[in-house]
């Protein structure tokens, strides 16, 4: 088992149920980078880079996703679902 990668498919359904369309688009982008690069892509320090890559500027990201506090919370909270063990 690869402990560096979480169960993306189950987590994605859980995460997406709680998000608006703009947030879903950003999380899909982050998850694609996670799959390409690995767990390091989820480091909090990568958030400004991810936002700039997706939206061209932090100001544009804030306009689309809300203030920095909300964006940061979204980035951190979706990760709890990503790594949450599913109980069947």
PDB file of C-alpha atoms in Angstrom:
ATOM      1  CA  UNK A   1       0.000   0.000   0.000  1.00  0.00           C
ATOM      2  CA  UNK A   2       1.267   3.464  -0.878  1.00  0.00           C
ATOM      3  CA  UNK A   3       0.801   5.589   2.242  1.00  0.00           C
ATOM      4  CA  UNK A   4       1.839   8.730   0.371  1.00  0.00           C
ATOM      5  CA  UNK A   5      -1.368   8.694  -1.657  1.00  0.00           C
ATOM      6  CA  UNK A   6      -4.858   8.802  -0.236  1.00  0.00           C
ATOM      7  CA  UNK A   7      -8.080   7.361  -1.635  1.00  0.00           C
ATOM      8  CA  UNK A   8      -8.852  10.207  -4.021  1.00  0.00           C
ATOM      9  CA  UNK A   9     -12.135   8.897  -5.467  1.00  0.00           C
ATOM     10  CA  UNK A  10     -14.029   8.421  -2.198  1.00  0.00           C
ATOM     11  CA  UNK A  11     -12.654  11.614  -0.748  1.00  0.00           C
ATOM     12  CA  UNK A  12     -13.544  13.558  -3.854  1.00  0.00           C
ATOM     13  CA  UNK A  13     -17.243  12.662  -3.558  1.00  0.00           C
ATOM     14  CA  UNK A  14     -17.302  13.628   0.129  1.00  0.00           C
ATOM     15  CA  UNK A  15     -15.419  16.873  -0.429  1.00  0.00           C
ATOM     16  CA  UNK A  16     -17.440  17.943  -3.449  1.00  0.00           C
ATOM     17  CA  UNK A  17     -20.753  17.528  -1.635  1.00  0.00           C
ATOM     18  CA  UNK A  18     -19.754  20.477   0.565  1.00  0.00           C
ATOM     19  CA  UNK A  19     -18.374  22.900  -2.046  1.00  0.00           C
ATOM     20  CA  UNK A  20     -19.659  25.437  -4.535  1.00  0.00           C
ATOM     21  CA  UNK A  21     -18.634  25.204  -8.212  1.00  0.00           C
ATOM     22  CA  UNK A  22     -15.652  27.565  -7.936  1.00  0.00           C
ATOM     23  CA  UNK A  23     -14.316  25.686  -4.911  1.00  0.00           C
ATOM     24  CA  UNK A  24     -14.809  22.343  -6.702  1.00  0.00           C
ATOM     25  CA  UNK A  25     -12.806  23.645  -9.646  1.00  0.00           C
ATOM     26  CA  UNK A  26      -9.927  24.676  -7.383  1.00  0.00           C
ATOM     27  CA  UNK A  27      -9.940  21.408  -5.424  1.00  0.00           C
ATOM     28  CA  UNK A  28     -10.000  19.428  -8.692  1.00  0.00           C
ATOM     29  CA  UNK A  29      -6.928  21.403  -9.768  1.00  0.00           C
ATOM     30  CA  UNK A  30      -5.173  20.737  -6.439  1.00  0.00           C
ATOM     31  CA  UNK A  31      -6.024  17.032  -6.602  1.00  0.00           C
ATOM     32  CA  UNK A  32      -4.626  16.797 -10.134  1.00  0.00           C
ATOM     33  CA  UNK A  33      -1.360  18.336  -8.915  1.00  0.00           C
ATOM     34  CA  UNK A  34      -1.379  15.951  -5.950  1.00  0.00           C
ATOM     35  CA  UNK A  35      -1.709  12.970  -8.314  1.00  0.00           C
ATOM     36  CA  UNK A  36       1.073  14.331 -10.581  1.00  0.00           C
ATOM     37  CA  UNK A  37       3.509  15.399  -7.886  1.00  0.00           C
ATOM     38  CA  UNK A  38       2.599  13.661  -4.653  1.00  0.00           C
ATOM     39  CA  UNK A  39       1.800  14.606  -1.101  1.00  0.00           C
ATOM     40  CA  UNK A  40       4.261  17.533  -1.057  1.00  0.00           C
ATOM     41  CA  UNK A  41       1.805  19.419  -3.264  1.00  0.00           C
ATOM     42  CA  UNK A  42      -0.544  19.619  -0.264  1.00  0.00           C
ATOM     43  CA  UNK A  43       1.957  21.531   1.870  1.00  0.00           C
ATOM     44  CA  UNK A  44       0.505  24.807   3.133  1.00  0.00           C
ATOM     45  CA  UNK A  45       3.526  26.628   1.708  1.00  0.00           C
ATOM     46  CA  UNK A  46       2.459  25.528  -1.798  1.00  0.00           C
ATOM     47  CA  UNK A  47      -0.921  27.235  -1.567  1.00  0.00           C
ATOM     48  CA  UNK A  48       0.176  30.614  -3.032  1.00  0.00           C
ATOM     49  CA  UNK A  49       1.912  28.801  -5.901  1.00  0.00           C
ATOM     50  CA  UNK A  50      -1.147  26.669  -6.613  1.00  0.00           C
ATOM     51  CA  UNK A  51      -3.392  29.730  -6.542  1.00  0.00           C
ATOM     52  CA  UNK A  52      -1.112  31.658  -8.892  1.00  0.00           C
ATOM     53  CA  UNK A  53      -0.847  28.685 -11.264  1.00  0.00           C
ATOM     54  CA  UNK A  54      -4.616  28.279 -11.368  1.00  0.00           C
ATOM     55  CA  UNK A  55      -5.752  31.916 -11.331  1.00  0.00           C
ATOM     56  CA  UNK A  56      -2.684  33.847 -12.589  1.00  0.00           C
ATOM     57  CA  UNK A  57      -2.631  36.034  -9.471  1.00  0.00           C
ATOM     58  CA  UNK A  58      -3.503  35.908  -5.801  1.00  0.00           C
ATOM     59  CA  UNK A  59      -5.885  38.827  -6.294  1.00  0.00           C
ATOM     60  CA  UNK A  60      -7.816  36.903  -8.951  1.00  0.00           C
ATOM     61  CA  UNK A  61      -7.914  33.859  -6.666  1.00  0.00           C
ATOM     62  CA  UNK A  62      -9.328  35.959  -3.828  1.00  0.00           C
ATOM     63  CA  UNK A  63     -11.944  37.440  -6.144  1.00  0.00           C
ATOM     64  CA  UNK A  64     -13.080  33.936  -7.170  1.00  0.00           C
ATOM     65  CA  UNK A  65     -12.657  31.950  -3.930  1.00  0.00           C
ATOM     66  CA  UNK A  66     -13.010  34.586  -1.225  1.00  0.00           C
ATOM     67  CA  UNK A  67     -10.570  36.014   1.274  1.00  0.00           C
ATOM     68  CA  UNK A  68      -7.282  34.418   2.275  1.00  0.00           C
ATOM     69  CA  UNK A  69      -8.740  32.948   5.466  1.00  0.00           C
ATOM     70  CA  UNK A  70     -11.477  31.120   3.537  1.00  0.00           C
ATOM     71  CA  UNK A  71      -9.072  29.891   0.863  1.00  0.00           C
ATOM     72  CA  UNK A  72      -6.659  28.621   3.481  1.00  0.00           C
ATOM     73  CA  UNK A  73      -9.463  26.890   5.391  1.00  0.00           C
ATOM     74  CA  UNK A  74     -10.697  25.240   2.184  1.00  0.00           C
ATOM     75  CA  UNK A  75      -7.179  24.005   1.376  1.00  0.00           C
ATOM     76  CA  UNK A  76      -6.649  22.575   4.869  1.00  0.00           C
ATOM     77  CA  UNK A  77     -10.118  21.157   5.489  1.00  0.00           C
ATOM     78  CA  UNK A  78     -10.384  19.265   2.215  1.00  0.00           C
ATOM     79  CA  UNK A  79      -7.258  17.371   3.219  1.00  0.00           C
ATOM     80  CA  UNK A  80      -8.991  15.892   6.272  1.00  0.00           C
ATOM     81  CA  UNK A  81     -11.473  14.242   3.896  1.00  0.00           C
ATOM     82  CA  UNK A  82      -8.670  13.114   1.610  1.00  0.00           C
ATOM     83  CA  UNK A  83      -7.009  11.129   4.381  1.00  0.00           C
ATOM     84  CA  UNK A  84     -10.093  10.112   6.342  1.00  0.00           C
ATOM     85  CA  UNK A  85     -10.459   6.341   6.597  1.00  0.00           C
ATOM     86  CA  UNK A  86     -13.703   5.079   5.149  1.00  0.00           C
ATOM     87  CA  UNK A  87     -15.672   2.817   7.464  1.00  0.00           C
ATOM     88  CA  UNK A  88     -17.846   0.277   5.660  1.00  0.00           C
TER      89      UNK A  88
END
